[in-house]
Coordinates of C-alpha atoms and ligand atoms in Angstrom, one line a residue:
X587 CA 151.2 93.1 134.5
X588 CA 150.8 96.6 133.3
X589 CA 147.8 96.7 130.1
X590 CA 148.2 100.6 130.0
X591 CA 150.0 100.3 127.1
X592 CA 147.9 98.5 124.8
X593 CA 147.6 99.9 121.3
X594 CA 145.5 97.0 119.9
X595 CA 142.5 95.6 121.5
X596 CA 140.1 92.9 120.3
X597 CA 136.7 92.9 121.8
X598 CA 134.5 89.4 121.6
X599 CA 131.8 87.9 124.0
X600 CA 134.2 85.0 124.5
X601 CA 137.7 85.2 125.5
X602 CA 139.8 82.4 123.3
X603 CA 140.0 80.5 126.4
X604 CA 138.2 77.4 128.3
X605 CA 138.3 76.2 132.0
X606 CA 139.8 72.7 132.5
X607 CA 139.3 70.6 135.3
X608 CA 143.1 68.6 135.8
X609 CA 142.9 65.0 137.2
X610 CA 143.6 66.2 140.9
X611 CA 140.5 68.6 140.9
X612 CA 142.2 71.9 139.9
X613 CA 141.3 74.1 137.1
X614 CA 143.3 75.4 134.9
X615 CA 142.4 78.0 131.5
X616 CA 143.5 76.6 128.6
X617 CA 143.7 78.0 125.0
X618 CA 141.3 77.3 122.7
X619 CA 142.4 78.4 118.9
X620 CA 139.7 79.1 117.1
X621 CA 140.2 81.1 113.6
X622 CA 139.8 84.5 114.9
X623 CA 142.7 84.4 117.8
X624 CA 144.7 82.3 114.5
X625 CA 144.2 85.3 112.9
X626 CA 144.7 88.4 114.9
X627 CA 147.5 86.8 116.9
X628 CA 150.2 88.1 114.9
X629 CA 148.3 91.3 115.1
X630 CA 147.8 91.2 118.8
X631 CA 151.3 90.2 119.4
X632 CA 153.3 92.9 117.2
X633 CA 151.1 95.5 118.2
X634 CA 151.4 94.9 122.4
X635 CA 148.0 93.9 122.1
X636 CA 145.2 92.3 124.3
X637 CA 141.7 90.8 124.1
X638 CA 138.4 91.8 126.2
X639 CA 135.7 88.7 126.7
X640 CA 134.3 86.3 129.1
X641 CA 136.0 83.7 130.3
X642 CA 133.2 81.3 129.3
X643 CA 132.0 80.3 133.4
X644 CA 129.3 82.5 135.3
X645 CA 130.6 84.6 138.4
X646 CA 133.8 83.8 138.4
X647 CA 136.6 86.1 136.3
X648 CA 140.3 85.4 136.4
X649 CA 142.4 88.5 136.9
X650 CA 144.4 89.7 133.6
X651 CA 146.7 86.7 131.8
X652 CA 148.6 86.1 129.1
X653 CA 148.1 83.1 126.6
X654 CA 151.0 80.9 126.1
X655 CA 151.2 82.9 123.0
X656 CA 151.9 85.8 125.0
X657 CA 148.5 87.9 124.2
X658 CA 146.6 89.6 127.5
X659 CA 143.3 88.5 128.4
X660 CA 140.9 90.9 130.5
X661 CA 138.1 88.9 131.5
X662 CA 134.5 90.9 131.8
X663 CA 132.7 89.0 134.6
X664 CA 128.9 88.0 133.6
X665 CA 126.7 86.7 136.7
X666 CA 124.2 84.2 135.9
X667 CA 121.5 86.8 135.4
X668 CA 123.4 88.8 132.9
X669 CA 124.2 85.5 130.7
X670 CA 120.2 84.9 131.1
X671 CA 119.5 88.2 129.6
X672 CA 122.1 89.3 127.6
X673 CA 123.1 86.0 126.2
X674 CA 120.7 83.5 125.5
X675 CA 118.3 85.9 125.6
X676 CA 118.6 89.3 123.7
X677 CA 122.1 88.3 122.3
X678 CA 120.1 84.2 121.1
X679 CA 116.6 84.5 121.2
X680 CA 116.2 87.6 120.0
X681 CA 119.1 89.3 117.8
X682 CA 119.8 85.4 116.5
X683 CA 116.6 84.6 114.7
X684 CA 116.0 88.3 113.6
X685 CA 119.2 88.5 111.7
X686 CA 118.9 85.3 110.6
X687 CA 115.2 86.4 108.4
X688 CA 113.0 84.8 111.6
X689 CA 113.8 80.9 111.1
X690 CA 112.1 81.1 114.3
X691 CA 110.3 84.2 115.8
X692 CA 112.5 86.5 117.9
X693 CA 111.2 86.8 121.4
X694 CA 111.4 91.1 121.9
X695 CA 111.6 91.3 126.2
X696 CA 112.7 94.6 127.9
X697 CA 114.3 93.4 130.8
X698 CA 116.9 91.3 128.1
X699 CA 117.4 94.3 126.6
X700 CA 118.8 96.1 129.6
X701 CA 120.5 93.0 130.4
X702 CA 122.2 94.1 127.1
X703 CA 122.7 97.2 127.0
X704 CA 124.2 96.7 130.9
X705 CA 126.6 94.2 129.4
X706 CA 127.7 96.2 126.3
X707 CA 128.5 98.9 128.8
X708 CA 130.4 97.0 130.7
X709 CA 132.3 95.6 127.9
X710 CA 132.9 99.4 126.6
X711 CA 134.2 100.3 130.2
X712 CA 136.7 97.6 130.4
X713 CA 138.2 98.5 127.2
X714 CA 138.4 102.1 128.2
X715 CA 140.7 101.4 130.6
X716 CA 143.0 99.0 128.9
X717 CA 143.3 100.6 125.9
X718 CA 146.2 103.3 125.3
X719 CA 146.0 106.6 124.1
X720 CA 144.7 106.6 120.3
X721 CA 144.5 102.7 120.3
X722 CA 142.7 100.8 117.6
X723 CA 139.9 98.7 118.9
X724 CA 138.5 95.9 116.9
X725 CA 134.3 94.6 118.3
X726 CA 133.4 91.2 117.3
X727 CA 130.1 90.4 116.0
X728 CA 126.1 90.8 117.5
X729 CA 126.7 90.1 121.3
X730 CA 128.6 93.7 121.4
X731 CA 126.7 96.2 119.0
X732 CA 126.4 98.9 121.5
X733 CA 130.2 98.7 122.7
X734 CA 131.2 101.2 119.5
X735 CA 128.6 103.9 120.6
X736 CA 129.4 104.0 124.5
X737 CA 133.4 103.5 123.4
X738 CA 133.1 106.9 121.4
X739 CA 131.3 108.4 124.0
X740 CA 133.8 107.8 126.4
X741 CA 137.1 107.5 124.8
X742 CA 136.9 109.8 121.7
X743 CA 140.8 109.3 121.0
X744 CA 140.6 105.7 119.6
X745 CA 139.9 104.6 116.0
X746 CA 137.0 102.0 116.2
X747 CA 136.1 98.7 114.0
X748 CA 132.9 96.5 114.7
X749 CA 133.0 93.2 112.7
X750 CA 129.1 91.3 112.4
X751 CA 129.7 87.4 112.1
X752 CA 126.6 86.7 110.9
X753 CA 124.1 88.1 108.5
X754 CA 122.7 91.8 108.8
X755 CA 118.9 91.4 107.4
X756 CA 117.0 93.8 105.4
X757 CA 115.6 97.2 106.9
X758 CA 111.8 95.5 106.8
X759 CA 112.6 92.8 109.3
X760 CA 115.2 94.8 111.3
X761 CA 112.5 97.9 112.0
X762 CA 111.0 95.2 113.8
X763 CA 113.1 95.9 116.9
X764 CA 112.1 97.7 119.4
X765 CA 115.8 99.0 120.2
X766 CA 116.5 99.2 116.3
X767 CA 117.6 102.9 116.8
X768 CA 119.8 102.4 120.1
X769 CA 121.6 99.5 117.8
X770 CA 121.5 101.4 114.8
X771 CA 123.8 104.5 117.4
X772 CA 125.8 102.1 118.8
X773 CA 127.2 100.4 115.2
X774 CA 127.4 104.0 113.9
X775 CA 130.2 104.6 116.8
X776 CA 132.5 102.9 114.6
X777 CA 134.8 104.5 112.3
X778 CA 134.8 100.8 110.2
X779 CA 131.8 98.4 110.2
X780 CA 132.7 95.3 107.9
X781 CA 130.5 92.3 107.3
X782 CA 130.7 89.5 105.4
X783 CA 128.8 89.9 102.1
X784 CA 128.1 92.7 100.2
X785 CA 124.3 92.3 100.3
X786 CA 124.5 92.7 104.1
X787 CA 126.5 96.3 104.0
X788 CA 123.6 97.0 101.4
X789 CA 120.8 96.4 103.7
X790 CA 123.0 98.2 106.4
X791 CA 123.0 101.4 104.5
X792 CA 119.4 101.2 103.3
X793 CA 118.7 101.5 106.7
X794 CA 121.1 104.1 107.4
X795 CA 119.4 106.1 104.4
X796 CA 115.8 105.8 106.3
X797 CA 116.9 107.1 109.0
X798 CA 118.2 110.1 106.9
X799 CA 121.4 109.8 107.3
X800 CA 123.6 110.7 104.6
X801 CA 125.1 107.9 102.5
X802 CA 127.6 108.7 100.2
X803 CA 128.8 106.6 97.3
X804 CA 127.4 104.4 94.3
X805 CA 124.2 102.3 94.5
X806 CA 126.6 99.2 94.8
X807 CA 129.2 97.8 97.4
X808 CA 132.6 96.3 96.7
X809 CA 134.2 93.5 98.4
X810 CA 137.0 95.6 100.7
X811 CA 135.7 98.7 99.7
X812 CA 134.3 101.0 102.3
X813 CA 131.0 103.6 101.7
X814 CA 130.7 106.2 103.9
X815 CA 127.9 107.1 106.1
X816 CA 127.9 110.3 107.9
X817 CA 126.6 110.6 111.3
X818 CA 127.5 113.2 114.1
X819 CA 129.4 115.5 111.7
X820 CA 131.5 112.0 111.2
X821 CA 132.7 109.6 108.6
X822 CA 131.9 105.8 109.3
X823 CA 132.8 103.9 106.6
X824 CA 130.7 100.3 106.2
X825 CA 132.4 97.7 103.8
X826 CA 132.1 93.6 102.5
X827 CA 134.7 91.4 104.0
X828 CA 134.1 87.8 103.9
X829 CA 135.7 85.8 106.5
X830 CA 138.0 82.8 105.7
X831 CA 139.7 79.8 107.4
X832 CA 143.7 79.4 107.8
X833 CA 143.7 77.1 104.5
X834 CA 147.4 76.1 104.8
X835 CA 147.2 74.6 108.3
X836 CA 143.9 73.0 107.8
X837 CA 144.5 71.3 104.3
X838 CA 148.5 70.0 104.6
X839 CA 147.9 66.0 105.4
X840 CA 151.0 63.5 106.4
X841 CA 151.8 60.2 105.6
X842 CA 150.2 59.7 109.4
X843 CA 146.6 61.4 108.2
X844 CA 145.9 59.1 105.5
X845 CA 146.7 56.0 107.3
X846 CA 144.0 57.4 110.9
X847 CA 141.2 58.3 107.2
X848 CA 141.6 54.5 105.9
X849 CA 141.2 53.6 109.5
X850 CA 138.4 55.9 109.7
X851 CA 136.7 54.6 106.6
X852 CA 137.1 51.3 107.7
X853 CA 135.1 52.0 111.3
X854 CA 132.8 53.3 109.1
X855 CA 132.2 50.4 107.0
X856 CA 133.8 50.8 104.1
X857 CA 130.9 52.2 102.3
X858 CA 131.4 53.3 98.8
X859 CA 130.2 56.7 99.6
X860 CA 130.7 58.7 102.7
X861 CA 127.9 62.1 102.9
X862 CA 129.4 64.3 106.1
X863 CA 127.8 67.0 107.9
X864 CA 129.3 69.2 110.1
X865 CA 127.5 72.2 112.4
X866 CA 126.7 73.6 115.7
X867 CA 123.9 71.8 116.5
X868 CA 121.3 75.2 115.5
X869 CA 118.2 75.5 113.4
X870 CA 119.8 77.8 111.3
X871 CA 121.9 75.4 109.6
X872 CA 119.2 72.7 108.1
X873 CA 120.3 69.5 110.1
X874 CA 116.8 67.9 109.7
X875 CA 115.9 69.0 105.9
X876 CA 119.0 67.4 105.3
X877 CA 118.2 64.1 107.0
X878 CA 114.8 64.0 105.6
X879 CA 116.5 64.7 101.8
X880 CA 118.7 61.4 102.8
X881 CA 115.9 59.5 104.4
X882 CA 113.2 60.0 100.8
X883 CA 116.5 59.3 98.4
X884 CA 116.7 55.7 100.3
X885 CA 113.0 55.4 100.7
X886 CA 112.8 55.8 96.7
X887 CA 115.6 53.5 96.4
X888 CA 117.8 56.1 94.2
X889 CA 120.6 55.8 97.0
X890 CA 121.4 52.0 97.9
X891 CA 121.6 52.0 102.1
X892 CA 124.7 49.2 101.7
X893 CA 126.1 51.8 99.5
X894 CA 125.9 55.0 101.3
X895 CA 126.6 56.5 105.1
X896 CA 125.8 59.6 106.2
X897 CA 127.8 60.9 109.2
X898 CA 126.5 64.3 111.0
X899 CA 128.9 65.6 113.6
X900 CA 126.6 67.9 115.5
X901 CA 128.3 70.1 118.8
X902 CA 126.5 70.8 120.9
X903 CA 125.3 74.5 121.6
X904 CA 122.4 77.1 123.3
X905 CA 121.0 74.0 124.7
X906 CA 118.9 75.7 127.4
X907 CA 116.7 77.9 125.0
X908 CA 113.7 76.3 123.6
X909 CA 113.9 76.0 120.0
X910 CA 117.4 74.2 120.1
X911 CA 116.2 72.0 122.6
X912 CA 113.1 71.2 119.8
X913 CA 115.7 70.7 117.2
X914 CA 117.8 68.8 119.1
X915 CA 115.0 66.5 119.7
X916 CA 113.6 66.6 115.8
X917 CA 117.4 65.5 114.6
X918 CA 117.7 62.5 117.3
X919 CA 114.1 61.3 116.2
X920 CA 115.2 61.2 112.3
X921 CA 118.6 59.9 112.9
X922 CA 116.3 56.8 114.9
X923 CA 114.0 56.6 112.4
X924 CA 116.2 56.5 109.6
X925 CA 118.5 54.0 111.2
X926 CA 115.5 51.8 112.2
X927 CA 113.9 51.5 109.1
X928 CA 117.5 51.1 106.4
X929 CA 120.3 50.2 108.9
X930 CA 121.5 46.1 109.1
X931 CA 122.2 45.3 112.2
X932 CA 125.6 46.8 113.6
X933 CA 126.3 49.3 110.1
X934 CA 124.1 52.3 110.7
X935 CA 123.2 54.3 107.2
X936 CA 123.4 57.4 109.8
X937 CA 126.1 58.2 112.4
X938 CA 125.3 61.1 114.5
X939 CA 127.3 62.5 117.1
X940 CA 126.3 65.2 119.5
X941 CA 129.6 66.5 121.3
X942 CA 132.8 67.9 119.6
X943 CA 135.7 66.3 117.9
X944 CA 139.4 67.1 118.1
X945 CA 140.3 69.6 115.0
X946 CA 142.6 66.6 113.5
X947 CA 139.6 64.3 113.5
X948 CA 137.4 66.8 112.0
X949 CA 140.0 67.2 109.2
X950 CA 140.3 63.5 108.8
X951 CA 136.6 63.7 108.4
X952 CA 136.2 65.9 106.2
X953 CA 139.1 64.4 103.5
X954 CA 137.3 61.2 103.5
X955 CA 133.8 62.6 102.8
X956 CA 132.9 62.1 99.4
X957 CA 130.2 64.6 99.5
X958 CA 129.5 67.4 101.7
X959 CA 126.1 68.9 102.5
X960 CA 126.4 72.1 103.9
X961 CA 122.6 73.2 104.1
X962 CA 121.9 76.0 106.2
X963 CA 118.6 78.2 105.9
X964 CA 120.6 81.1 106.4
X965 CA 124.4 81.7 107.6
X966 CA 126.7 84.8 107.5
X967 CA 130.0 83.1 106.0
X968 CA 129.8 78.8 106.8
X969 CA 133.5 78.2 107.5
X970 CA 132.9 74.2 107.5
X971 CA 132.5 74.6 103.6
X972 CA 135.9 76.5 103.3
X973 CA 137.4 74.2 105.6
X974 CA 135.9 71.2 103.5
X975 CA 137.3 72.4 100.3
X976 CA 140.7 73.5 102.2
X977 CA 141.2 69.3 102.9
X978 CA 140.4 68.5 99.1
X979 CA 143.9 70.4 97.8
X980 CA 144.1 66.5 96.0
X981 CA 140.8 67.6 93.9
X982 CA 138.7 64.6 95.5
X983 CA 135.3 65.6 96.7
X984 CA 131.7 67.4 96.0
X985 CA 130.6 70.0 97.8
X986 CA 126.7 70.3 98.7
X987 CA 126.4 74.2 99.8
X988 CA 122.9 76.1 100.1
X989 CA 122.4 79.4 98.3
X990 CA 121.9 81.1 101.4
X991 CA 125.3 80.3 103.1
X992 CA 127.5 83.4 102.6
X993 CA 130.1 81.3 100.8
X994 CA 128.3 80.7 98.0
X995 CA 129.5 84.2 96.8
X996 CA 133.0 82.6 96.6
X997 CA 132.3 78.9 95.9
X998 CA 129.9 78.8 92.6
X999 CA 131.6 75.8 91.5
X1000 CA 129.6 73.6 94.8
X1001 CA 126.3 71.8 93.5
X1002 CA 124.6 74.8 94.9
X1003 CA 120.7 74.1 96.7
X1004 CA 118.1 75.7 97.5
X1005 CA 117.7 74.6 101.7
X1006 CA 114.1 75.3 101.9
X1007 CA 113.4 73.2 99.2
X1008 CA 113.9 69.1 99.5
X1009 CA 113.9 68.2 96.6
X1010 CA 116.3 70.8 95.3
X1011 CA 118.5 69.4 98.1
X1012 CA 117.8 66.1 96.9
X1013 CA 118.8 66.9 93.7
X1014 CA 122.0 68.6 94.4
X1015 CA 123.2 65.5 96.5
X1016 CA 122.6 63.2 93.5
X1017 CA 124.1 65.0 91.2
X1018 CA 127.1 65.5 93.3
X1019 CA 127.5 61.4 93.6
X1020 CA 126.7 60.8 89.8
X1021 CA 129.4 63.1 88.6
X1022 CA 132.2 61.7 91.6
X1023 CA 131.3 58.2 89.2
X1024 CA 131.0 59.6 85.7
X1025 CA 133.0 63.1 85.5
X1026 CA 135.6 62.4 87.6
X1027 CA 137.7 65.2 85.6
X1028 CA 135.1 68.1 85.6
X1029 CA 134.8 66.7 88.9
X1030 CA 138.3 67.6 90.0
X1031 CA 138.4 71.1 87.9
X1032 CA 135.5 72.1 90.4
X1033 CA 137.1 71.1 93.3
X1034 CA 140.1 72.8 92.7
X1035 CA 138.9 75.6 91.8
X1036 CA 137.2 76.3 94.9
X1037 CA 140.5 75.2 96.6
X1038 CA 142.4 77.9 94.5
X1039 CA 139.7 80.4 96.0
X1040 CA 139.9 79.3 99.6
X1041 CA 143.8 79.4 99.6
X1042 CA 144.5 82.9 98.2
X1043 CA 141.5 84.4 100.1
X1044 CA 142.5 82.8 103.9
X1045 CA 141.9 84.5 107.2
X1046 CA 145.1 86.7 107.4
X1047 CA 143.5 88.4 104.4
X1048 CA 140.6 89.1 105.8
X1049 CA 141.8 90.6 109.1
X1050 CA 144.4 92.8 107.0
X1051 CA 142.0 94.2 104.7
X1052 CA 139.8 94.5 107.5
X1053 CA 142.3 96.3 109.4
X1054 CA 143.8 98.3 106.3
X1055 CA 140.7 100.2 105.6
X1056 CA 140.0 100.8 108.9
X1057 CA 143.9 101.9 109.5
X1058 CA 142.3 104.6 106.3
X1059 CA 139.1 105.7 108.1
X1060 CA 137.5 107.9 110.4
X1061 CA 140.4 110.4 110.3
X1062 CA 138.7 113.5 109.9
X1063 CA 141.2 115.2 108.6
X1064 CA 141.2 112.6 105.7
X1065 CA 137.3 112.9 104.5
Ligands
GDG929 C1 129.4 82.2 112.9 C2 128.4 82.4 111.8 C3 130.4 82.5 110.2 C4 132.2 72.4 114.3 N1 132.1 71.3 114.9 C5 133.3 71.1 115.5 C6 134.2 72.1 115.3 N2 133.4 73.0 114.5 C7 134.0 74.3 114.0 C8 134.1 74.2 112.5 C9 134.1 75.7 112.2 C10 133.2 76.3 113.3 O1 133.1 75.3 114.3 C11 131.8 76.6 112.8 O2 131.8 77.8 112.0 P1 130.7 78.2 111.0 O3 131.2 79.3 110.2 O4 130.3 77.0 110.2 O5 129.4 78.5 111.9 P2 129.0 79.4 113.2 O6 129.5 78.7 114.5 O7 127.5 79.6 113.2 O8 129.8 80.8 113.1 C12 129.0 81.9 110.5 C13 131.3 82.4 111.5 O9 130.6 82.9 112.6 C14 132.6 83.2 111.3 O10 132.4 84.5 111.0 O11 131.0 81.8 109.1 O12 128.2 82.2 109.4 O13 127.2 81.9 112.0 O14 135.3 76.3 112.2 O15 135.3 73.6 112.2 N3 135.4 72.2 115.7 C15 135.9 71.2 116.4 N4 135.2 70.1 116.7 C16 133.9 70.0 116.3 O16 133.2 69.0 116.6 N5 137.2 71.3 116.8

């Protein structure tokens, strides 16, 4: 299987892949869709293209394969050590919380660093030789920030993007690093850095100005629009492009659906009101301030515990590092307590589940929810609210969303909170259930509104801005 000729690469930590054990003991690697292989598969497939990651499993790498959507894979083999270092460590404990304005304090340790850096290198090398002669190569997100810089180093031919998944913070918490420069050279190997607000390129090229490097464009970024930082005698052009969800597949519901969501209501209890959350189990998204908003609206008696359930879907992730152990355990101790002092026997007023759900029952979750609380302290996009407002194209449904999710930008008509603050929370999530009873109408306008948003603005427009503008820059001929 010849990769020589590859004129599109994506680059991610993970490969869009998993390892499944069959009945009889083998294993087999299975697909596993998530929205970025949804979206850059037509991409990858009209372009003879392939994807760089790890297979998910320490020490072991398949050799090169193609999905059964006919993309190549080139698995980059981590031993346990580097996964230690580079991934739960500099990639989790210590990039993670920074970038995320220190929820918890980033742990700064030099052998995870060269974990790191090791790791980005061999990412870069990989790519080198898979990709073909003036290729474009796409970098995903925090895990790979050095890949651009080593990538330009060694293969000058190829036209370079770097996507960041999650916030980028402002220059004072960022000069905190001890490897802020390294970073800042390796992002600066791009020819196209995109992020997902505007506010984050901003503190990107605040940053970039410190360091005297010549910005050049007006004070403010545009969504899509690229400024242009020049480093090295070249152009690299930072821009705003907020992720999105395939809204069409997640949000079209068949006879079929709604009879598995009555069902579902009807395991549930039939409450009159169903609150959903929905998140990798992380202290970044507000699991617990949520439960305790729920556990003082009961304890004041302003929600009625016959009346109301609650159901958090929590999946499970990072579980060996510290701090997501603590908040795993903080999370399972509300859930108890507030089931113990409101439930009746046999109807919990919280359901909590800590492993993943098929996509179809997420989606039958999320239509039934009356009200969604999406309460993060801090998060780049939060696809769960897009994909929330996706399966309300029928205008049913509130939507609970923190100020400091990313899609707030795009979804003003949520009750909007304030995550640090309970009783704004609070507030927001009564609001929400007052109007579903007396403004039904208003109620809908909102709703669709944000669905008209989610719809137009769907993943495939993301990656083809993304890959427009970067299609435009770092020809040097063109600046
Ligand atoms: C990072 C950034 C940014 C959740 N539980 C289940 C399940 N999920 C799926 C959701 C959603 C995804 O996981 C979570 O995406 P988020 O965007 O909410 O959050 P992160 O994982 O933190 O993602 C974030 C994103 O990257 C993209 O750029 O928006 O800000 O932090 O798609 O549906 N899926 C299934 N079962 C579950 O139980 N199948």
């Amino acid at each position: 299987m010849s990769s020589q000729d590859n004129s599109f690469v994506v680059v991610a930590n993970r490969l869009p892949v998993d390892l499944h054990t069959n009945p009889d003991g083998s294993q087999t690697w299975k697909e596993s869709p998530g929205g970025l292989v949804t979206a850059l598969s037509p991409v990858l497939e009209s372009q003879n293209g392939c994807w760089v990651g790890w297979p998910g499993s320490t020490d072991e790498a398949p050799e090169p394969f193609r999905t059964d959507k006919g993309v190549l894979l080139h698995p980059v083999k981590l031993t346990e050590a580097d996964f230690e270092g580079f991934y739960e460590g500099f990639s989790n404990a210590t990039l993670w919380p920074l970038y995320h304005d220190l929820i918890v304090t980033p742990e700064y340790d030099r052998d995870w660093w060269h974990a790191y850096r090791d790791v980005n290198q061999r990412f870069a090398e990989e790519v080198a030789a898979v990709a073909a002669d003036g290729a474009t190569v796409w970098v995903q997100d925090y895990q790979l920030q050095l890949v651009p810089g080593i990538l330009r180093q060694i293969r000058p031919d190829l036209r370079i993007g770097f996507f960041l998944h999650i916030p980028f913070p402002s220059g004072d918490l960022f000069r905190q690093l001890p490897w802020r420069e390294e970073i800042m050279r390796g992002l600066l190997g791009s020819d196209l850095i995109g992020f997902h607000l505007e506010n984050n390129a901003r503190n990107f090229l605040e940053l970039a100005e410190r360091q005297e490097l010549e910005v050049h464009g007006e004070a403010a970024v545009r969504k899509a629009d690229a400024y242009v930082v020049s480093s090295d005698d070249r152009h690299v052009h930072v821009g705003a492009f907020p992720i999105s969800i395939s809204a069409d597949q997640m949000g079209s519901f068949e006879v079929s659906d709604e009879k598995a969501i009555e069902e579902l209501r009807a395991d549930l209890g039939n409450p009159k009101h169903v609150i959903l959350g929905v998140d990798r189990l992380d202290y970044t998204k507000g699991i617990l301030q949520r439960l305790t908003a729920f556990e003082e609206l009961l304890e004041t008696g302003a929600l009625d515990p016959e009346e109301v359930t609650l159901v958090q879907l929590a999946t499970p992730s990072r579980e060996r590092l510290t701090h997501y152990r603590k908040t795993r355990s903080q999370v399972e101790e509300a859930v108890g307590r507030i089931n113990g002092r409101f439930s009746e026997l046999g109807r919990p007023v919280v359901h909590y589940q800590h492993r993943s759900v098929d996509k179809s029952v997420l989606r039958h979750y999320y239509r039934l929810a009356d009200v969604m609380l999406v309460t993060p302290f801090k998060d780049g996009m939060n696809l769960v609210a897009k994909e929330y407002v996706a399966c309300h194209g029928n205008g049913t449904g509130a939507l609970v969303l923190s100020e400091f999710a990313g899609a707030a930008d795009e979804l003003p008509e949520a009750y909007l909170c304030n995550a640090f603050d309970i009783e704004s929370v609070k507030r927001a999530l009564l609001t929400a259930l007052k109007a579903l009873e007396d403004q039904p109408e208003t109620m809908e306008e909102r709703m669709l509104a944000m669905h008209e948003q989610v719809r137009t603005h769907d993943v495939n427009l993301w990656s083809e801005s993304f890959l427009r503008e970067l299609s435009r820059s770092g020809t040097p001929d063109e600046d």
